[in-house]
Coordinates of N, CA and C in Angstrom, one line a residue:
X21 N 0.8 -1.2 0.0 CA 0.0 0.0 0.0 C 0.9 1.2 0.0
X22 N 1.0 2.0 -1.1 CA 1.5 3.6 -0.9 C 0.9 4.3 -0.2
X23 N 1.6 5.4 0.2 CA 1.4 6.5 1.4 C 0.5 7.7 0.6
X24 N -0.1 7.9 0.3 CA -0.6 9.1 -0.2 C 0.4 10.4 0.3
X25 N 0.0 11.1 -1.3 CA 1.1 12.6 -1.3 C 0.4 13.4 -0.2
X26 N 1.0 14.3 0.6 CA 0.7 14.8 1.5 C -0.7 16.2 0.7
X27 N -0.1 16.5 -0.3 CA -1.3 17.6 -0.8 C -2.9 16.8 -0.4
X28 N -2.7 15.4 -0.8 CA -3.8 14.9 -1.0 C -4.6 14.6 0.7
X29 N -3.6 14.3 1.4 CA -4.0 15.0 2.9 C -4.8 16.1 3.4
X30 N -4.0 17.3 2.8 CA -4.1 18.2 2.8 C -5.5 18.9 2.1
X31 N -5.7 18.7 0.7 CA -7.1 18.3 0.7 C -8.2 18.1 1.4
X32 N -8.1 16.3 2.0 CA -9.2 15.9 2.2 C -9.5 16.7 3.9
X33 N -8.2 17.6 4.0 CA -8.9 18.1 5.6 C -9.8 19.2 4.9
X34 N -9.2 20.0 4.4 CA -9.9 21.3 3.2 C -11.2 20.9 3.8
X35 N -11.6 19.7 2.9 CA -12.6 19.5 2.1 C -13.9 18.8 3.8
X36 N -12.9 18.3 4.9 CA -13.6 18.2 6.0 C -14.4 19.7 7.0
X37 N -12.9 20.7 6.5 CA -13.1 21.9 7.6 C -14.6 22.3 7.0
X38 N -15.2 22.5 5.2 CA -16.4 22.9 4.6 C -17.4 21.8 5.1
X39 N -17.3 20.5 5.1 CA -18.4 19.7 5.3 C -18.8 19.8 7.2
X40 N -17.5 20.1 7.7 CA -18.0 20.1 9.4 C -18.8 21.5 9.4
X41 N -18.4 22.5 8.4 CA -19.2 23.9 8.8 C -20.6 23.4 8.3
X42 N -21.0 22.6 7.6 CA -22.2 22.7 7.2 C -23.0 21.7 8.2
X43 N -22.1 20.8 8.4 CA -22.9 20.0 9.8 C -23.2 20.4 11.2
X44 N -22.6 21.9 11.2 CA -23.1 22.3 12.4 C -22.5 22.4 13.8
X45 N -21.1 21.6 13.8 CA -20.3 21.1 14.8 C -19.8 22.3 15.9
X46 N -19.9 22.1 16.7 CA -19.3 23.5 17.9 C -17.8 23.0 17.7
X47 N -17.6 21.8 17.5 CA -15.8 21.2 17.4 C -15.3 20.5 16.5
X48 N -14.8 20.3 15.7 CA -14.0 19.3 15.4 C -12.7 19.0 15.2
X49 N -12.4 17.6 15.1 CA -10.5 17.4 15.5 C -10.3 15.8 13.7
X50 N -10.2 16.3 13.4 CA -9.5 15.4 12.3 C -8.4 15.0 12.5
X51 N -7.6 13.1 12.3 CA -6.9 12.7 12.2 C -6.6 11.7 11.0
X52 N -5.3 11.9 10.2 CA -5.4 11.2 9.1 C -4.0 10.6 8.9
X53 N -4.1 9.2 8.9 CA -2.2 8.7 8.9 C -1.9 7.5 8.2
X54 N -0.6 7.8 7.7 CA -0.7 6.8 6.2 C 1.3 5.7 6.9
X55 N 1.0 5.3 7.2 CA 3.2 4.4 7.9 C 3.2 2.9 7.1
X56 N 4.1 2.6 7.3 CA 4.9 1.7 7.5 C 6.1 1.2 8.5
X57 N 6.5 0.0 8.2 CA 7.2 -0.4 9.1 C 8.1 -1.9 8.2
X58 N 9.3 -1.9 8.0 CA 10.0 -3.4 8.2 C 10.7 -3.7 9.4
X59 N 11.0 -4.7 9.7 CA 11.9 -5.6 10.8 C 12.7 -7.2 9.9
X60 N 13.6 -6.7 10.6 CA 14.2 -8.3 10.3 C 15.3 -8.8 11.6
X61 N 14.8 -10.0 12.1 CA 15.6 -10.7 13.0 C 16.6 -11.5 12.6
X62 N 17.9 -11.7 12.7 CA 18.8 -12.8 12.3 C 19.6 -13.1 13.8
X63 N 19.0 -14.2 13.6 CA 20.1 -15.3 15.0 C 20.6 -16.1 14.7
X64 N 22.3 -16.1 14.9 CA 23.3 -16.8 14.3 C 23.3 -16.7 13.4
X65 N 23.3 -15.5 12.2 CA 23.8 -15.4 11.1 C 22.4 -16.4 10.0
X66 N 21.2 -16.5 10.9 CA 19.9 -17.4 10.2 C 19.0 -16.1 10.7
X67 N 18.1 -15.9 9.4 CA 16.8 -15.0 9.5 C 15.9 -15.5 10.5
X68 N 15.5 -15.3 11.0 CA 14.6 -15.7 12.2 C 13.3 -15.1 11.8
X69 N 13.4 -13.7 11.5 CA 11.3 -13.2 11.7 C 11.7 -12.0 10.3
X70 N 10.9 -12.0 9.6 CA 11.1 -10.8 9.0 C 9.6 -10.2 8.8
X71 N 9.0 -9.0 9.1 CA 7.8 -8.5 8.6 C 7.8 -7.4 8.3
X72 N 6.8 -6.7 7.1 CA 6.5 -5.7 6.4 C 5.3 -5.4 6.6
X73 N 4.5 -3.9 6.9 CA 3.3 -3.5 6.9 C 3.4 -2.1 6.3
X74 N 1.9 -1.9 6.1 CA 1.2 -0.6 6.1 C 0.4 -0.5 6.4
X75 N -0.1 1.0 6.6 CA -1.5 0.9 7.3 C -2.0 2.4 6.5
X76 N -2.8 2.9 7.0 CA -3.3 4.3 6.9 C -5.0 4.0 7.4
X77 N -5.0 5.1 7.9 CA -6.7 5.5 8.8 C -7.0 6.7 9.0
X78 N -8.1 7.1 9.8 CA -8.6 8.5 9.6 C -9.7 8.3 11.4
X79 N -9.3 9.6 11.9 CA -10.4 9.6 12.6 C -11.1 11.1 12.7
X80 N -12.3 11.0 13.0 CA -12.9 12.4 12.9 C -13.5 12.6 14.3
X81 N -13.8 13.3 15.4 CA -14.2 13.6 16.7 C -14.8 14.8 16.2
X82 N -15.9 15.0 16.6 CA -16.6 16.6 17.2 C -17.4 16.4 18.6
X83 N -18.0 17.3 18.5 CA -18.7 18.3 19.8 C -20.1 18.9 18.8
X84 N -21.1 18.3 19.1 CA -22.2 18.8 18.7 C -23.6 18.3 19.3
X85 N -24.5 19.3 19.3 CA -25.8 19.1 19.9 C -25.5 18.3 21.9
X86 N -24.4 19.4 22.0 CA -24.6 18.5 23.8 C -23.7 17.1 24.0
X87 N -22.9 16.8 22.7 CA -22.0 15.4 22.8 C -21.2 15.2 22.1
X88 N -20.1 14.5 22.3 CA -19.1 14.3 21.5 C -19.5 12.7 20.8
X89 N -19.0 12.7 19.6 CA -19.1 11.7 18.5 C -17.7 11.7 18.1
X90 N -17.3 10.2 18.0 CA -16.2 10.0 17.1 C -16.6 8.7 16.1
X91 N -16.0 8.7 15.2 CA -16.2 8.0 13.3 C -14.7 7.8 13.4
X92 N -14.6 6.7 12.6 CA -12.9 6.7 12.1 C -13.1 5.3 10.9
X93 N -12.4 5.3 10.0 CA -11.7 4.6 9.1 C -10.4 3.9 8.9
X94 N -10.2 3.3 7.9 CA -9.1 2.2 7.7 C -8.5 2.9 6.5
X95 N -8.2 4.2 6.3 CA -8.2 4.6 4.8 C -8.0 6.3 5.0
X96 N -7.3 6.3 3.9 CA -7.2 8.0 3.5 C -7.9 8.2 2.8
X97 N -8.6 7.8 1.6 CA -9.4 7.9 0.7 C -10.2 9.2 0.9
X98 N -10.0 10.3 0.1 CA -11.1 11.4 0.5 C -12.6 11.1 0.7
X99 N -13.1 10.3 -0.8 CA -14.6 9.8 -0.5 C -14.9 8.8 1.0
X100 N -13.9 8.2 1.4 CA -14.1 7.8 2.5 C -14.6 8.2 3.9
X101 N -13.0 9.4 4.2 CA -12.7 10.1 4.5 C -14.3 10.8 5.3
X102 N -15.2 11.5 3.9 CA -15.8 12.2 4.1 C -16.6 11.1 4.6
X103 N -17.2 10.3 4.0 CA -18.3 9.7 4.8 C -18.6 9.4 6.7
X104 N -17.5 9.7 7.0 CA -17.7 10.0 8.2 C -18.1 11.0 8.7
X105 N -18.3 12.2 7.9 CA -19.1 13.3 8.8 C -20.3 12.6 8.5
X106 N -21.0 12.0 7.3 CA -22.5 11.1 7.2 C -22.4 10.2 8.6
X107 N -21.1 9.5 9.0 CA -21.5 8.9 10.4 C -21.7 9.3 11.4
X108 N -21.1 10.4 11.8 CA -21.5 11.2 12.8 C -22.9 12.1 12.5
X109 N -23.4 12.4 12.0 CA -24.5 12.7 11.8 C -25.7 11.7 11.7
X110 N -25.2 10.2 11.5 CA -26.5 9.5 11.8 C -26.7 8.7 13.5
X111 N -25.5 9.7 14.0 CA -25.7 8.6 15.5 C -26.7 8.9 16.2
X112 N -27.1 9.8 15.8 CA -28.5 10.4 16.3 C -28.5 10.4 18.3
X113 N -27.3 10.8 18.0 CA -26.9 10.9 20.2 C -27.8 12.3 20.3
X114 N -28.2 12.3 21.8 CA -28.9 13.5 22.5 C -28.3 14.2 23.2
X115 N -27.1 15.2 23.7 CA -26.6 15.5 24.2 C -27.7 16.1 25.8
X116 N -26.8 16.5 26.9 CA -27.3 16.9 27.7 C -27.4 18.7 27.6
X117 N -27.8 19.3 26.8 CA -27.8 20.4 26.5 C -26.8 21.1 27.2
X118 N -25.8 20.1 27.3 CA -24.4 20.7 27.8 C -24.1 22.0 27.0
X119 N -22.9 23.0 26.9 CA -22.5 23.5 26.2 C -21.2 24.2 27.0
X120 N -20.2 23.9 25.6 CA -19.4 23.9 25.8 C -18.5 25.2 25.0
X121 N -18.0 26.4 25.4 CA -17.0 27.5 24.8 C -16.3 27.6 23.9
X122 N -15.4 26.6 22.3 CA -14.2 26.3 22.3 C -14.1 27.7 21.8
X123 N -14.5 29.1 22.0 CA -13.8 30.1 21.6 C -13.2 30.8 22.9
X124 N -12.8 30.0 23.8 CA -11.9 30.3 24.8 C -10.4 30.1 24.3
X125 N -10.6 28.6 23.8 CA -9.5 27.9 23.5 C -8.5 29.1 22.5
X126 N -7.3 28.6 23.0 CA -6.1 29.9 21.7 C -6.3 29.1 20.5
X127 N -5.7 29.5 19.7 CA -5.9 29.7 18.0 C -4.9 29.1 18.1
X128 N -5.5 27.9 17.1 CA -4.7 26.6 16.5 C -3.2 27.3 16.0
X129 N -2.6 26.1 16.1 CA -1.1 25.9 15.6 C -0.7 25.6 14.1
X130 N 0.0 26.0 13.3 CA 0.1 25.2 12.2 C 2.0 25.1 11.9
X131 N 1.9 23.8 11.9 CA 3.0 23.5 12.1 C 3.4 22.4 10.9
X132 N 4.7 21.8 10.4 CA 5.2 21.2 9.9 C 6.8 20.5 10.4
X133 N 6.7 19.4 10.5 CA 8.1 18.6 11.1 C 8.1 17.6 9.9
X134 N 9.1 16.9 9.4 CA 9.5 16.5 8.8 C 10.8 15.7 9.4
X135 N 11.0 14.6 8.3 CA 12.3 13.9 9.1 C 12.5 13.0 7.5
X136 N 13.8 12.8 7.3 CA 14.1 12.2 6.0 C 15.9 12.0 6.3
X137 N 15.9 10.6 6.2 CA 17.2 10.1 6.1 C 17.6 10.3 4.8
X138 N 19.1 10.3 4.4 CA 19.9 10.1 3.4 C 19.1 9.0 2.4
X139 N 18.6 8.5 2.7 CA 17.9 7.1 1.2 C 16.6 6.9 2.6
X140 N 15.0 7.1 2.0 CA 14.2 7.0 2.9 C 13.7 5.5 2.8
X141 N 14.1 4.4 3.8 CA 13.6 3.5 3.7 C 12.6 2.5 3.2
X142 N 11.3 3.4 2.8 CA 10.5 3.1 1.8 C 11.3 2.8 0.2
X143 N 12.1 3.3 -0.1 CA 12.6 3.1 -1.1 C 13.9 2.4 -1.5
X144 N 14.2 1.2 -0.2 CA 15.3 0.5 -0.6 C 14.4 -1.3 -0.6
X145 N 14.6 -1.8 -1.6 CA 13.7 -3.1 -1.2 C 14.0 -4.0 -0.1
X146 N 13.3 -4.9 0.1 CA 13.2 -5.3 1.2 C 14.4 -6.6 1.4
X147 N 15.1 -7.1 0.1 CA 15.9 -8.0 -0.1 C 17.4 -7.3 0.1
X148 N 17.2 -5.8 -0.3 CA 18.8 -4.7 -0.1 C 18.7 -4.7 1.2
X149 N 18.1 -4.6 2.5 CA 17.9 -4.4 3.8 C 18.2 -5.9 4.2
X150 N 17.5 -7.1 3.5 CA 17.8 -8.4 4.5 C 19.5 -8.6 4.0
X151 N 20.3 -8.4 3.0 CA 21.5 -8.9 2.7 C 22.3 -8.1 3.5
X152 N 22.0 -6.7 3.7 CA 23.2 -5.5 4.6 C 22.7 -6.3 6.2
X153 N 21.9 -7.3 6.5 CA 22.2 -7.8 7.4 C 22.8 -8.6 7.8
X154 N 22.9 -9.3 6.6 CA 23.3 -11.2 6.2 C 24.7 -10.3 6.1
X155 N 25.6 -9.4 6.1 CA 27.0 -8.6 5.7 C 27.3 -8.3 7.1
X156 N 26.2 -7.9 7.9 CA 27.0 -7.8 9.0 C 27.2 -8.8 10.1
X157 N 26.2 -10.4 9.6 CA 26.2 -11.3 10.7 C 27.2 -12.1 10.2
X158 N 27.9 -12.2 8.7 CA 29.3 -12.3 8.0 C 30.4 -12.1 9.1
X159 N 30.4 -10.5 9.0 CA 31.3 -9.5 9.7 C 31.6 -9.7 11.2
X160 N 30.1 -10.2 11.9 CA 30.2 -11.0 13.2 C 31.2 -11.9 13.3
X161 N 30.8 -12.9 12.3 CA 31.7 -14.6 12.4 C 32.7 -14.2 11.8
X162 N 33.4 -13.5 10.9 CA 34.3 -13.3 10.7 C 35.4 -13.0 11.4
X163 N 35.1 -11.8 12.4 CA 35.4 -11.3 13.5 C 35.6 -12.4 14.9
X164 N 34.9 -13.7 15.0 CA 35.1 -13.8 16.3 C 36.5 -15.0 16.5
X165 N 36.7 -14.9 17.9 CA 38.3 -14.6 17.7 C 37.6 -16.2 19.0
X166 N 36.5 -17.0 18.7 CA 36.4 -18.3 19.3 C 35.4 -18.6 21.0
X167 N 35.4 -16.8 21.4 CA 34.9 -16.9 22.5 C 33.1 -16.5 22.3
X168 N 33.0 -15.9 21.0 CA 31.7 -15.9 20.6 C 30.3 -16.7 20.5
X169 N 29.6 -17.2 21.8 CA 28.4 -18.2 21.6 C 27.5 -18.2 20.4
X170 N 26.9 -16.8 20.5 CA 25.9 -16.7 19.8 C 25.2 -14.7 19.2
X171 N 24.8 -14.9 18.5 CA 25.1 -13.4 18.4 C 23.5 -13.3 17.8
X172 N 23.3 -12.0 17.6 CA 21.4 -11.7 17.1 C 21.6 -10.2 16.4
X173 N 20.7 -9.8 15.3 CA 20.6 -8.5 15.3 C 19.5 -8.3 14.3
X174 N 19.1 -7.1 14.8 CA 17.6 -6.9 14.6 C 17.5 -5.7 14.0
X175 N 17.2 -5.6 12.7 CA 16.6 -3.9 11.9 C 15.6 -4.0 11.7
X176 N 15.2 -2.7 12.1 CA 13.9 -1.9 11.8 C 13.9 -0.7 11.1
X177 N 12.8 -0.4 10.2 CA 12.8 1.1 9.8 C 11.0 1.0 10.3
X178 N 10.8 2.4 9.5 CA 9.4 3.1 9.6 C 9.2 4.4 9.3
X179 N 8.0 4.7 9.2 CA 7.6 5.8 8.8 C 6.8 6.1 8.2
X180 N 6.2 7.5 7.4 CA 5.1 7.3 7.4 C 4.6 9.1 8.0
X181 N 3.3 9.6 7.5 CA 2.6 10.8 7.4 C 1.6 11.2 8.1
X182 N 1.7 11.8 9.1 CA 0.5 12.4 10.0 C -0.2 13.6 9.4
X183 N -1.3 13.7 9.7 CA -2.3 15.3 9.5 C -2.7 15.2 10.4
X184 N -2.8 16.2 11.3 CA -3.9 16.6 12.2 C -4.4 18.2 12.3
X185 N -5.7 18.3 12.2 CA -6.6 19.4 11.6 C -7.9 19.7 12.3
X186 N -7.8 20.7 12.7 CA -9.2 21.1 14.1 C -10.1 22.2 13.9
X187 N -10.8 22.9 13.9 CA -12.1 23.8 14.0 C -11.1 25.0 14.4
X188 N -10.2 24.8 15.3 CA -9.7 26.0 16.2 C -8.8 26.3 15.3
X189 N -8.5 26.0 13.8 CA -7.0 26.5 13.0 C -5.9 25.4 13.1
X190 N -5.7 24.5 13.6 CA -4.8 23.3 13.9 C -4.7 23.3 12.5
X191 N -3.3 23.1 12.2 CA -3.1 21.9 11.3 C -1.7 21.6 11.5
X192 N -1.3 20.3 11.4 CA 0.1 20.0 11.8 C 0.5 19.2 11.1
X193 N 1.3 18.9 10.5 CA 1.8 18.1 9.5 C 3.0 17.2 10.1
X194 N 3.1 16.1 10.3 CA 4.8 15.1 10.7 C 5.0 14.4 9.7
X195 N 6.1 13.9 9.5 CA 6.7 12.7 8.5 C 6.6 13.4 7.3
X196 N 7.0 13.1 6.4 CA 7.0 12.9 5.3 C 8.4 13.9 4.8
X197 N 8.6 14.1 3.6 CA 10.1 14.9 3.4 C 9.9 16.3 2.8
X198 N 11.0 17.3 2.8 CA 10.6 18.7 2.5 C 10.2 18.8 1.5

């Protein structure tokens, strides 16, 4: 599964900030995240575990009519995306005619962090990662000088794109590269 380009993030909050104004919401908090992850175990110079994933999801929370609602998904998908303000709107909750101020709250943050290694791990295959290990458990036995039992070593990468986007001006961007 690819990560979606961050514009396209960036969009589908766009396109949440218009659909939450028309639903009425006193709040909402948008979360949208797209990672990965490899691992590989080698004990004694033998692969032991290796796994690869992806993921990406979405969740949407507000504050409306006296109650908080939350919806979430398995997907970035904009058409998806959106159908969760349709879920929060059919939960048909009654709040306690609570009410709650968020124009107390300070004015959202908008921020951008980023992080990117020299070669970003998404783009080395998964076979160039298990051999630079199979090189260094080489390098191990090569090296031991007889008193060596047993030896292990274990890589991981990850990574992967955050949005988070609120009613109050939030928007914050993590992962992904400049």
């Amino acid at each position: 599964m690819k990560n979606p380009p961050e514009g396209m993030l960036l969009e589908v909050s766009e396109r949440i900030e218009r659909r939450m104004g028309e639903f009425g919401a006193d709040f909402y908090e948008l979360h949208l995240a797209a990672g990965f992850a490899s691992s590989f175990l080698f004990q004694d110079g033998v692969l032991e575990r290796l796994s690869a994933s992806s993921a990406q999801g979405a969740s949407l929370r507000c504050f409306r009519d006296g109650c908080w609602s939350l919806a979430s998904a398995d997907s970035t998908e904009p058409e998806e995306v959106l159908q969760l303000v349709d879920e929060l709107g059919g939960m048909g909750l009654e709040g306690e005619d609570r009410k709650l101020d968020f124009s107390l709250l300070p004015r959202g943050a908008n921020a951008r962090a980023f992080s990117e290694g020299e070669i970003p791990p998404q783009n080395v295959p998964p076979g160039d990662k298990a051999a630079l290990v199979r090189r260094m458990a080489s390098a191990i036995s090569l090296a031991d000088d007889g008193r060596l039992r047993n030896h292990r070593i274990h890589y991981a990468d990850g990574g992967g794109l955050r949005l988070v986007s609120a009613s109050d001006g939030t928007r914050v961007i993590t992962g992904g590269s400049k």
